[in-house]
Coordinates of C-alpha atoms and ligand atoms in Angstrom, one line a residue:
Chain S
M229 CA 154.1 93.6 -38.4
S230 CA 155.8 95.2 -41.5
E231 CA 153.8 95.2 -44.8
G232 CA 153.9 92.4 -46.9
G233 CA 154.2 90.0 -44.0
A234 CA 151.1 90.6 -42.0
V235 CA 150.0 87.7 -40.5
E236 CA 146.4 87.6 -39.0
T237 CA 146.2 86.7 -35.7
T238 CA 142.5 85.9 -35.5
V239 CA 141.6 82.6 -33.9
E240 CA 143.2 81.7 -30.3
T241 CA 144.3 77.7 -30.3
I242 CA 141.8 75.5 -28.9
E243 CA 142.6 75.3 -25.0
T244 CA 145.7 75.9 -23.4
V245 CA 147.3 73.3 -21.0
P246 CA 146.7 74.8 -17.3
T247 CA 142.7 75.3 -18.2
M248 CA 142.6 71.8 -19.8
E249 CA 143.2 70.4 -16.4
K250 CA 140.7 72.5 -14.6
S251 CA 138.2 71.9 -16.9
L252 CA 138.9 67.9 -16.9
I253 CA 138.2 68.1 -13.1
A254 CA 135.2 70.5 -13.7
V255 CA 133.9 67.8 -16.4
I256 CA 134.6 64.9 -14.1
A257 CA 132.6 66.6 -11.2
V258 CA 129.9 67.4 -13.2
I259 CA 129.6 63.8 -14.6
A260 CA 129.8 62.6 -11.1
A261 CA 127.1 64.7 -9.7
S262 CA 124.7 64.2 -12.5
L263 CA 124.8 60.3 -11.8
L264 CA 123.0 61.1 -8.5
I265 CA 120.0 62.6 -10.5
P266 CA 118.0 59.6 -11.0
L267 CA 118.1 58.9 -7.2
T268 CA 116.3 61.6 -6.4
G269 CA 113.2 60.2 -7.9
N270 CA 112.1 63.5 -9.7
K271 CA 110.8 62.2 -12.8
Y272 CA 110.7 65.6 -14.6
A273 CA 114.5 66.3 -13.4
L274 CA 115.5 62.8 -14.7
Y275 CA 113.6 63.3 -18.3
L276 CA 115.0 66.7 -18.7
S277 CA 118.6 65.6 -17.6
T278 CA 118.4 62.8 -20.1
K279 CA 117.8 65.5 -22.7
I280 CA 120.2 67.6 -21.9
W281 CA 122.6 64.7 -22.1
I282 CA 121.6 63.7 -25.6
L283 CA 121.6 67.6 -26.6
I284 CA 125.2 67.6 -25.5
L285 CA 126.1 64.7 -27.6
Y286 CA 124.6 66.6 -30.6
A287 CA 126.3 69.7 -29.8
I288 CA 129.7 68.2 -29.4
A289 CA 129.2 66.3 -32.8
F290 CA 128.3 69.4 -34.7
N291 CA 131.3 71.4 -33.3
V292 CA 133.6 68.7 -34.4
L293 CA 132.6 70.2 -38.0
F294 CA 132.1 73.9 -37.0
G295 CA 134.5 74.8 -34.1
Y296 CA 137.4 72.5 -35.5
S297 CA 136.9 72.4 -39.0
G298 CA 135.4 76.0 -39.8
L299 CA 132.3 74.5 -41.5
L300 CA 128.9 75.7 -40.6
S301 CA 126.4 73.0 -41.3
F302 CA 122.8 74.2 -40.9
G303 CA 121.3 70.8 -41.9
H304 CA 122.4 68.4 -38.9
A305 CA 118.8 67.8 -38.1
L306 CA 119.2 65.6 -41.2
F307 CA 121.4 63.2 -39.6
F308 CA 119.8 63.7 -36.4
S309 CA 116.5 62.8 -37.7
G310 CA 117.8 60.1 -40.1
S311 CA 119.2 58.0 -37.9
A312 CA 115.7 58.5 -35.3
Y313 CA 113.7 57.4 -38.2
T314 CA 115.6 54.6 -39.4
L315 CA 115.6 53.3 -35.9
A316 CA 111.8 53.9 -35.8
I317 CA 110.9 52.5 -39.2
L318 CA 112.9 49.4 -38.5
V319 CA 111.8 48.7 -35.3
A320 CA 108.2 49.7 -35.2
R321 CA 107.2 49.0 -39.1
L322 CA 109.5 46.0 -39.7
D323 CA 109.6 44.4 -36.5
Y324 CA 113.6 44.5 -36.5
P325 CA 115.2 44.0 -33.0
L326 CA 116.0 47.3 -31.2
V327 CA 119.5 46.6 -31.0
V328 CA 119.5 46.2 -34.9
G329 CA 117.5 49.5 -35.1
F330 CA 120.0 51.2 -33.1
I331 CA 123.0 50.1 -34.8
L332 CA 121.6 50.6 -38.4
G333 CA 120.1 54.0 -37.2
I334 CA 123.8 55.3 -36.6
A335 CA 124.9 53.6 -39.8
A336 CA 122.2 55.7 -41.5
A337 CA 123.6 58.7 -40.3
T338 CA 126.9 57.8 -41.5
L339 CA 126.0 57.2 -44.7
F340 CA 123.8 60.4 -45.0
S341 CA 126.5 62.5 -44.0
A342 CA 128.9 60.8 -46.6
V343 CA 126.7 61.8 -49.4
V344 CA 126.1 65.3 -48.3
G345 CA 129.6 65.9 -47.6
T346 CA 130.4 64.6 -51.0
L347 CA 128.0 67.0 -52.8
S348 CA 128.3 69.9 -50.4
L349 CA 132.0 70.2 -49.4
R350 CA 132.9 71.9 -52.6
H351 CA 130.9 74.8 -51.3
R352 CA 132.6 77.2 -48.6
E353 CA 131.0 79.4 -46.0
I354 CA 127.3 80.7 -46.5
H355 CA 127.2 78.2 -49.5
F356 CA 128.0 75.2 -47.7
A357 CA 125.4 75.9 -44.6
M358 CA 122.9 76.6 -47.8
V359 CA 123.5 73.3 -49.2
T360 CA 123.2 71.4 -46.0
L361 CA 120.0 73.5 -45.3
A362 CA 118.6 72.5 -48.6
F363 CA 119.4 68.7 -48.1
S364 CA 117.7 68.6 -44.6
M365 CA 114.9 70.5 -46.0
L366 CA 114.3 68.1 -48.8
F367 CA 114.4 65.2 -46.2
W368 CA 112.3 67.2 -44.0
G369 CA 109.5 67.3 -46.9
I370 CA 109.9 63.4 -47.6
V371 CA 109.2 62.9 -43.8
M372 CA 106.0 64.8 -44.0
K373 CA 104.7 63.5 -47.4
W374 CA 105.8 59.8 -47.3
R375 CA 102.9 59.0 -44.9
D376 CA 102.8 55.5 -45.1
V377 CA 106.4 54.9 -43.9
T378 CA 106.8 58.0 -41.9
G379 CA 103.4 58.9 -40.2
G380 CA 103.7 61.9 -41.7
E381 CA 102.8 64.9 -39.2
D382 CA 102.1 62.2 -36.5
G383 CA 105.4 60.6 -36.6
I384 CA 106.1 56.8 -35.6
T385 CA 105.3 55.5 -32.3
G386 CA 105.0 51.9 -30.8
F387 CA 108.8 50.8 -30.5
P388 CA 110.3 50.0 -26.8
R389 CA 112.9 51.9 -25.2
G390 CA 114.9 48.8 -23.9
F391 CA 115.3 50.3 -20.5
S392 CA 113.2 51.9 -17.9
M393 CA 113.8 55.9 -17.8
F394 CA 115.8 55.1 -14.7
W395 CA 118.4 52.9 -16.5
F396 CA 118.1 54.4 -19.7
Y397 CA 119.3 57.8 -18.1
Y398 CA 122.5 55.9 -17.3
F399 CA 122.8 54.3 -20.6
T400 CA 122.6 57.8 -22.3
V401 CA 125.5 59.2 -20.1
L402 CA 127.6 56.0 -20.7
V403 CA 127.1 56.4 -24.5
V404 CA 127.7 60.1 -24.4
V405 CA 130.7 60.3 -22.4
I406 CA 132.3 57.4 -24.6
C407 CA 131.1 59.2 -27.6
S408 CA 132.5 62.5 -26.3
Y409 CA 135.9 60.9 -25.6
L410 CA 136.2 59.2 -29.1
M411 CA 135.4 62.7 -30.6
Y412 CA 138.0 64.3 -28.2
R413 CA 140.4 62.0 -29.4
F414 CA 139.8 62.7 -33.0
V415 CA 140.0 66.3 -32.7
K416 CA 143.2 65.7 -30.8
S417 CA 144.9 63.4 -33.6
D418 CA 146.7 64.6 -36.4
I419 CA 143.5 64.5 -38.6
G420 CA 142.4 67.0 -36.0
L421 CA 145.6 69.2 -36.4
I422 CA 145.0 69.2 -40.1
L423 CA 141.2 70.2 -39.7
E424 CA 142.8 72.9 -37.3
G425 CA 144.9 74.1 -40.3
I426 CA 141.8 74.0 -42.8
R427 CA 140.1 76.4 -40.5
E428 CA 143.1 78.5 -40.0
N429 CA 144.4 79.0 -43.8
E430 CA 143.1 76.0 -46.0
T431 CA 145.6 77.3 -49.0
R432 CA 148.4 76.4 -46.9
V433 CA 146.9 72.9 -46.0
Q434 CA 146.5 72.5 -49.7
F435 CA 150.2 73.4 -50.1
S436 CA 151.4 71.1 -47.6
G437 CA 150.4 68.2 -49.9
H438 CA 147.0 67.4 -48.6
S439 CA 143.5 67.2 -50.1
T440 CA 141.4 69.4 -47.8
L441 CA 138.4 67.8 -49.4
K442 CA 139.0 64.6 -48.2
Y443 CA 139.9 66.1 -44.6
R444 CA 136.6 67.8 -44.8
L445 CA 134.7 64.7 -45.6
Y446 CA 136.5 62.8 -42.4
A447 CA 135.0 65.7 -40.2
M448 CA 131.5 65.6 -42.0
I449 CA 131.3 61.8 -41.6
V450 CA 132.5 61.8 -37.8
S451 CA 130.1 64.8 -37.0
G452 CA 127.4 63.2 -38.9
T453 CA 127.8 59.7 -37.3
F454 CA 128.0 61.1 -33.6
T455 CA 125.0 63.4 -34.5
G456 CA 123.4 59.8 -35.7
V457 CA 123.9 58.5 -32.2
A458 CA 122.3 61.3 -30.4
G459 CA 119.3 61.0 -32.7
V460 CA 118.5 57.2 -32.0
L461 CA 118.9 58.2 -28.1
W462 CA 116.4 61.0 -28.8
A463 CA 114.0 58.4 -30.4
L464 CA 114.2 55.9 -27.7
L465 CA 113.8 58.7 -25.0
D466 CA 110.5 59.5 -26.0
R467 CA 109.6 56.2 -27.8
T468 CA 108.3 58.5 -30.6
V469 CA 109.7 60.2 -33.7
T470 CA 108.0 63.4 -35.0
P471 CA 108.9 65.7 -37.7
T472 CA 109.9 68.3 -35.3
I473 CA 113.5 67.0 -35.5
A474 CA 113.9 66.9 -39.3
H475 CA 112.9 70.5 -39.3
W476 CA 115.5 73.1 -39.8
T477 CA 114.7 74.6 -36.5
F478 CA 116.2 71.8 -35.0
S479 CA 119.4 72.3 -37.0
A480 CA 119.6 75.7 -35.5
I481 CA 119.9 74.4 -31.8
P482 CA 123.6 72.9 -32.0
V483 CA 124.3 76.1 -33.7
I484 CA 122.7 78.2 -31.0
V485 CA 124.3 76.4 -28.0
T486 CA 127.6 76.0 -29.5
L487 CA 128.0 79.9 -30.1
L488 CA 126.5 80.5 -26.7
G489 CA 128.9 78.1 -24.8
G490 CA 131.9 78.8 -27.0
P491 CA 133.1 76.8 -30.3
Q492 CA 136.9 77.3 -29.2
S493 CA 136.6 74.8 -26.5
F494 CA 135.6 71.1 -26.7
I495 CA 133.2 71.5 -23.9
G496 CA 131.9 74.8 -25.0
P497 CA 128.8 73.5 -26.8
A498 CA 128.0 71.0 -23.7
V499 CA 127.8 74.1 -21.4
G500 CA 126.0 76.0 -23.9
T501 CA 123.5 73.1 -24.2
I502 CA 122.8 73.0 -20.3
V503 CA 122.8 77.1 -20.0
Y504 CA 120.0 76.8 -23.1
V505 CA 117.7 74.0 -21.9
I506 CA 117.6 75.2 -18.3
I507 CA 116.9 78.7 -19.4
Q508 CA 114.4 77.8 -21.7
D509 CA 112.5 75.7 -19.1
L510 CA 112.6 78.4 -16.6
I511 CA 111.8 81.3 -18.7
T512 CA 108.8 79.4 -20.3
K513 CA 107.1 79.2 -17.3
Y514 CA 107.3 82.9 -16.5
T515 CA 106.7 84.4 -20.1
L516 CA 105.6 83.6 -23.3
Y517 CA 108.2 85.8 -24.6
W518 CA 110.9 83.4 -23.9
Q519 CA 112.4 83.2 -27.3
F520 CA 112.6 86.9 -27.5
I521 CA 114.7 87.4 -24.1
F522 CA 116.4 84.2 -25.2
G523 CA 117.4 85.8 -28.6
V524 CA 118.6 88.9 -27.2
A525 CA 120.8 87.1 -24.6
I526 CA 122.7 84.9 -27.2
V527 CA 123.3 87.9 -29.4
A528 CA 124.7 89.6 -26.6
V529 CA 127.0 86.6 -26.0
V530 CA 127.9 86.2 -29.6
L531 CA 128.7 89.8 -30.2
F532 CA 130.7 90.8 -26.9
F533 CA 131.9 87.5 -25.7
R534 CA 133.4 85.5 -29.0
G535 CA 134.7 82.6 -26.7
G536 CA 130.9 81.9 -25.4
V537 CA 130.4 81.1 -21.7
V538 CA 133.5 79.2 -21.4
G539 CA 135.4 81.8 -22.6
I540 CA 134.0 84.2 -20.0
V541 CA 134.8 81.7 -17.1
E542 CA 138.4 81.1 -18.6
R543 CA 138.9 84.9 -18.6
Y544 CA 137.5 85.1 -15.2
L545 CA 139.9 82.0 -13.7
R546 CA 142.9 83.6 -15.3
G547 CA 142.2 86.4 -13.2
R548 CA 140.5 88.9 -15.4
Chain K
M156 CA 164.9 69.6 -67.3
I157 CA 163.0 69.5 -64.0
L158 CA 160.1 71.7 -64.7
E159 CA 159.0 73.2 -68.1
T160 CA 156.3 75.7 -69.1
Q161 CA 155.4 76.2 -72.7
N162 CA 153.6 79.1 -73.9
L163 CA 151.9 79.8 -70.5
S164 CA 149.6 82.6 -70.3
K165 CA 147.0 84.2 -67.5
F166 CA 144.6 87.0 -68.2
F167 CA 142.6 88.8 -65.7
G168 CA 140.1 90.4 -67.7
G169 CA 142.2 92.4 -70.6
L170 CA 145.4 92.4 -68.5
R171 CA 148.3 89.8 -69.6
A172 CA 149.6 89.1 -66.1
V173 CA 151.7 86.1 -67.8
D174 CA 152.0 86.3 -71.6
D175 CA 153.2 83.3 -73.5
V176 CA 155.7 82.2 -71.3
S177 CA 158.2 79.6 -72.1
L178 CA 161.1 78.9 -69.4
S179 CA 162.5 75.8 -68.3
F180 CA 164.4 74.9 -65.2
E181 CA 167.5 72.7 -64.9
E182 CA 167.9 70.0 -62.1
E183 CA 169.7 71.7 -59.0
S184 CA 170.1 75.1 -60.5
I185 CA 169.2 78.3 -59.0
T186 CA 167.1 81.0 -61.0
A187 CA 166.4 84.2 -60.1
I188 CA 162.9 85.9 -61.5
I189 CA 163.2 89.9 -61.3
G190 CA 161.4 92.4 -62.7
P191 CA 159.3 95.7 -61.7
N192 CA 156.1 95.2 -59.6
G193 CA 153.2 94.0 -61.4
A194 CA 155.7 92.0 -64.0
G195 CA 153.8 88.9 -63.2
K196 CA 156.1 87.0 -61.1
T197 CA 154.1 86.2 -58.3
T198 CA 151.4 85.1 -61.2
F199 CA 154.0 82.9 -62.9
I200 CA 154.6 81.0 -59.6
N201 CA 150.9 80.6 -59.0
L202 CA 150.8 79.1 -62.6
C203 CA 153.6 76.5 -61.7
T204 CA 152.5 75.6 -58.3
G205 CA 148.6 75.2 -59.0
L206 CA 147.1 78.4 -57.4
L207 CA 145.9 79.6 -60.7
K208 CA 144.8 77.7 -64.1
P209 CA 146.6 79.4 -67.1
N210 CA 144.4 80.3 -70.2
T211 CA 146.6 79.0 -72.6
G212 CA 149.7 76.8 -72.4
K213 CA 151.4 73.7 -70.7
I214 CA 153.4 73.0 -67.5
I215 CA 155.5 69.8 -67.4
F216 CA 157.1 68.5 -64.6
N217 CA 159.4 65.6 -64.9
G218 CA 158.2 65.0 -68.3
E219 CA 154.5 64.7 -66.9
D220 CA 151.8 67.3 -68.2
I221 CA 150.7 68.8 -64.6
T222 CA 148.8 71.8 -66.1
H223 CA 145.4 70.7 -64.8
L224 CA 146.6 69.0 -61.3
P225 CA 145.6 70.5 -58.2
P226 CA 148.1 72.4 -55.9
H227 CA 148.2 69.1 -53.2
K228 CA 149.0 66.9 -56.2
R229 CA 151.6 68.8 -57.3
V230 CA 153.2 69.3 -53.8
L231 CA 153.2 65.5 -53.6
M232 CA 155.2 65.2 -56.9
G233 CA 158.1 67.4 -55.6
I234 CA 156.9 71.0 -56.3
S235 CA 156.8 73.3 -53.4
R236 CA 156.7 77.3 -52.5
T237 CA 156.7 80.0 -50.2
F238 CA 154.7 83.2 -50.6
Q239 CA 155.0 86.7 -50.9
I240 CA 152.9 87.2 -48.0
S241 CA 153.7 85.0 -45.0
N242 CA 151.2 82.1 -45.3
I243 CA 151.5 79.9 -41.9
F244 CA 148.9 78.9 -39.6
P245 CA 149.0 81.6 -37.0
G246 CA 147.4 80.1 -34.4
L247 CA 149.2 76.9 -34.2
T248 CA 152.6 76.3 -32.7
V249 CA 155.7 76.4 -34.7
A250 CA 155.8 72.7 -34.2
Q251 CA 152.5 72.1 -35.4
N252 CA 153.1 74.2 -38.3
I253 CA 155.6 71.9 -39.7
R254 CA 154.1 68.6 -38.5
I255 CA 150.9 69.5 -41.1
P256 CA 153.3 69.2 -44.3
L257 CA 155.3 66.1 -42.8
L258 CA 152.1 64.4 -42.4
S259 CA 151.5 64.5 -46.2
R260 CA 154.4 62.1 -46.5
G261 CA 152.9 59.7 -44.1
D262 CA 153.8 58.9 -40.5
K263 CA 157.5 58.1 -41.1
A264 CA 158.3 61.7 -42.2
L265 CA 157.4 62.7 -38.7
S266 CA 160.9 61.5 -37.4
E267 CA 162.4 64.1 -39.6
L268 CA 160.5 67.1 -37.2
E269 CA 163.7 67.3 -35.1
E270 CA 166.0 67.6 -37.7
L271 CA 164.1 70.5 -39.6
M272 CA 163.8 72.2 -36.0
K273 CA 167.9 72.1 -35.7
V274 CA 168.4 73.2 -39.4
F275 CA 166.1 76.0 -39.1
E276 CA 167.2 77.0 -35.4
F277 CA 163.7 76.5 -34.1
E278 CA 164.4 74.6 -30.8
D279 CA 163.6 77.5 -28.6
I280 CA 160.7 78.6 -30.2
K281 CA 159.0 75.2 -31.5
D282 CA 155.9 75.6 -28.8
A283 CA 155.5 79.1 -29.5
L284 CA 152.3 80.3 -31.5
A285 CA 153.5 81.3 -35.3
S286 CA 152.0 84.4 -34.8
E287 CA 154.0 85.4 -31.8
I288 CA 157.3 84.7 -33.8
S289 CA 159.5 87.3 -35.0
H290 CA 158.8 88.1 -38.9
G291 CA 161.8 86.8 -40.0
D292 CA 161.2 83.4 -38.3
Q293 CA 157.9 83.2 -39.8
R294 CA 159.5 83.8 -43.0
L295 CA 161.9 81.1 -42.3
L296 CA 159.0 78.9 -40.6
E297 CA 157.0 79.0 -44.3
M298 CA 160.3 77.6 -45.9
A299 CA 160.6 74.9 -43.3
M300 CA 157.0 73.8 -44.1
A301 CA 157.8 74.2 -47.9
I302 CA 161.0 71.9 -47.1
A303 CA 159.3 69.5 -45.1
T304 CA 157.2 68.0 -48.2
K305 CA 160.4 67.1 -49.5
P306 CA 160.6 69.0 -52.8
R307 CA 162.5 68.5 -55.7
I308 CA 161.6 72.1 -57.0
L309 CA 161.2 75.1 -54.6
F310 CA 159.6 78.5 -55.5
L311 CA 160.4 81.2 -53.2
D312 CA 158.2 84.6 -53.7
E313 CA 160.2 87.5 -52.3
P314 CA 161.6 85.4 -49.0
T315 CA 163.2 88.3 -47.8
A316 CA 160.4 91.0 -48.1
G317 CA 160.1 93.1 -45.1
V318 CA 162.9 91.7 -43.1
N319 CA 165.8 93.7 -41.4
P320 CA 169.1 93.1 -42.7
A321 CA 170.5 90.9 -40.3
E322 CA 167.6 88.2 -40.7
K323 CA 168.0 88.6 -44.7
H324 CA 171.4 87.3 -44.5
R325 CA 170.3 84.3 -42.2
I326 CA 167.4 83.3 -44.4
L327 CA 169.6 83.4 -47.8
E328 CA 172.4 81.6 -46.1
I329 CA 169.8 78.7 -45.0
V330 CA 168.5 78.6 -48.4
M331 CA 171.8 78.2 -50.1
R332 CA 172.6 75.3 -47.4
L333 CA 169.6 73.6 -48.2
K334 CA 170.0 73.8 -52.1
E335 CA 173.0 71.5 -51.6
T336 CA 171.8 69.3 -48.6
E337 CA 168.4 68.5 -50.5
K338 CA 169.8 68.8 -53.9
L339 CA 167.1 71.3 -54.5
T340 CA 166.1 73.3 -57.4
I341 CA 165.2 76.9 -56.6
V342 CA 163.3 79.7 -58.6
I343 CA 163.8 82.8 -56.2
V344 CA 161.9 86.0 -56.7
E345 CA 164.2 88.6 -54.9
H346 CA 164.2 92.4 -55.1
D347 CA 167.8 93.0 -53.7
M348 CA 170.1 93.0 -56.7
D349 CA 173.2 92.4 -54.7
V350 CA 171.7 89.2 -53.6
V351 CA 170.2 87.9 -56.8
F352 CA 173.6 88.6 -58.6
K353 CA 175.6 87.1 -56.0
M354 CA 173.2 83.9 -55.4
A355 CA 171.8 83.2 -58.7
E356 CA 173.4 81.0 -62.0
R357 CA 170.9 82.3 -64.2
I358 CA 168.4 85.5 -64.2
V359 CA 165.1 85.7 -65.6
V360 CA 164.0 89.4 -66.4
M361 CA 160.3 89.7 -66.5
N362 CA 158.5 92.9 -67.7
R363 CA 154.4 93.1 -68.3
G364 CA 154.1 89.4 -68.5
R365 CA 156.9 88.7 -70.9
I366 CA 160.4 87.6 -70.4
L367 CA 162.4 90.3 -71.6
A368 CA 165.7 88.6 -70.9
D369 CA 167.3 85.5 -69.7
G370 CA 170.7 84.7 -69.1
T371 CA 173.6 84.6 -66.7
P372 CA 174.3 87.3 -64.2
E373 CA 176.9 88.7 -66.6
E374 CA 175.0 88.7 -69.6
I375 CA 171.9 90.1 -67.7
K376 CA 174.1 93.0 -66.3
D377 CA 175.2 94.1 -69.8
D378 CA 171.7 93.5 -71.4
K379 CA 170.6 96.9 -72.8
A380 CA 166.7 96.4 -72.5
V381 CA 167.3 95.2 -69.0
R382 CA 168.9 98.4 -68.2
E383 CA 166.3 100.4 -69.6
V384 CA 163.5 98.9 -67.8
Y385 CA 164.8 97.7 -64.8
L386 CA 168.3 98.4 -63.8
K387 CA 168.0 102.0 -64.4
G388 CA 170.3 103.8 -61.8
V389 CA 171.0 100.5 -60.0
E390 CA 174.7 99.9 -59.1
I391 CA 175.8 96.3 -60.0
Ligands
ADP798 N1 144.1 87.9 -58.8 C1 144.3 88.6 -59.6 N2 143.3 89.5 -60.1 C2 143.2 90.3 -61.4 N3 144.6 90.7 -61.1 C3 145.7 90.4 -60.8 C4 145.6 89.3 -60.0 N4 146.9 88.6 -59.7 C5 147.6 89.4 -60.1 N5 147.2 90.6 -60.9 C6 147.7 91.6 -61.8 O1 148.7 90.9 -62.6 C7 149.5 91.7 -62.6 C8 150.9 90.8 -62.2 O2 150.9 90.7 -60.7 P1 151.9 89.9 -60.1 O3 152.1 88.7 -60.7 O4 151.7 89.8 -58.4 O5 153.3 90.5 -60.2 P2 154.9 90.6 -59.4 O6 154.7 89.4 -58.6 O7 155.5 90.5 -60.9 O8 154.6 92.0 -58.7 C9 149.6 92.8 -61.9 O9 149.2 93.8 -62.8 C10 148.5 92.7 -61.0 O10 147.6 93.5 -60.7
MG799 MG1 155.0 89.4 -56.7

């Protein structure tokens, strides 16, 4: 390319057509197989799989913002815990029906993401990450200190799940699949196209007549709201909420699993989540140093395989 | 008068990149801005289109003061541009690149996609990634994106920089055709003097942030000051 006309060719487009069909078949197969898990009667496997499904939703919702709009949030624990705590407070403290807690919990995440988005989206890159982190730490502080309402370090218990663990699993799968489908439609819509444009070249989107701030806010609200869905499911799974889910380390989970699985593909974060939870579960059994080993593995994937696990598999399928 | 600047200035530290420039552009006219590198041509366009905020002065579009409007609002009013260095979405397809500006005018505008593909002769490459098409096509793509917002005034910053002579010809031909069909006002920065003197109805010469001369091609050709700083040795 001649000088003065150098065009960066950095990011690959998200998913090409032939691999898309293959991955759709793979996704359906995995979902179908996972429906058998409760039938095995293995309680631990059931618990772990429910948790994986919820974290998958968390990671996919996070990546709507990160992978598709190029915004790295380091405060998603705020939306996750915001919805979980709203449900717990409404149901356990104020005796609202579970359904109300479920819906208002999600609504709280929508509200939080709209507010945080409005206040943080003028910032870019690392500054945006820092502002979102600051908001989530503020919320964590409130959760720890406002003991009368949040239970401080002990959190809140004493609300029902509404389902047995068996049926809760199927409920979770259903909710996660529907939410993921809705997010898929969102990122493939014209709004999603504009968001991809923002990630590629924000100036050009502005000079195409769009307020990029408005579209970033849409992405933030969609991402935050579905993170809130994951949050209420999480609360129901353990029938407990604790400050762990408000802590910044909980914001790091979707960042890590997305980098691990591959932010360039829609299902990348889901693959990353499965790998992350299973490896964590296995390694913890054998060594105390799992975090260290895992850290090394993640650094390796991020440094040497930018497309994450999904990128590696795709390259392999294409015949190297 | 479609667009007018009044005493417009932009300073970078001590450097006066644009220095007290008052210019106005007639509707459906074509003006070339020429001048040596660093004269302030790009900075002037950046001020008119909102990429930069001026230190002093005003910009009036259609009688309205737009000095403080962000770029996207100016685009929606009818001010569009291309950049000196290709500014497209490299990882999106040609069709997607044009779809994004069309969307700024609502879903109805999407019906114009096909027509634009025809005008710019993109039918065969519409599904190619923008990063993979030829440099000349990238320049045209950026122009198509600018046209997709349905501008009334179009700023073209060296639209033929770095393309081969055949492609250059094609690009300029399309510019002239669009000017007629879209009833555009065009402000173009171009280094090829043959092209400038043939295409432009009016030529503005800039030097060190200031307007050195402003007139018809004939007037500029005979201007002493211009010959001294800029046209030295150039055969017209
Ligand atoms: N963003 C910037 N920061 C500092 N100096 C700049 C900037 N943009 C342009 N300049 C300076 O302003 C002057 C005019 O630049 P420019 O408008 O690009 O000139 P032209 O397009 O006529 O070649 C040059 O001296 C250039 O170095
Ligand atoms: Mg320039």
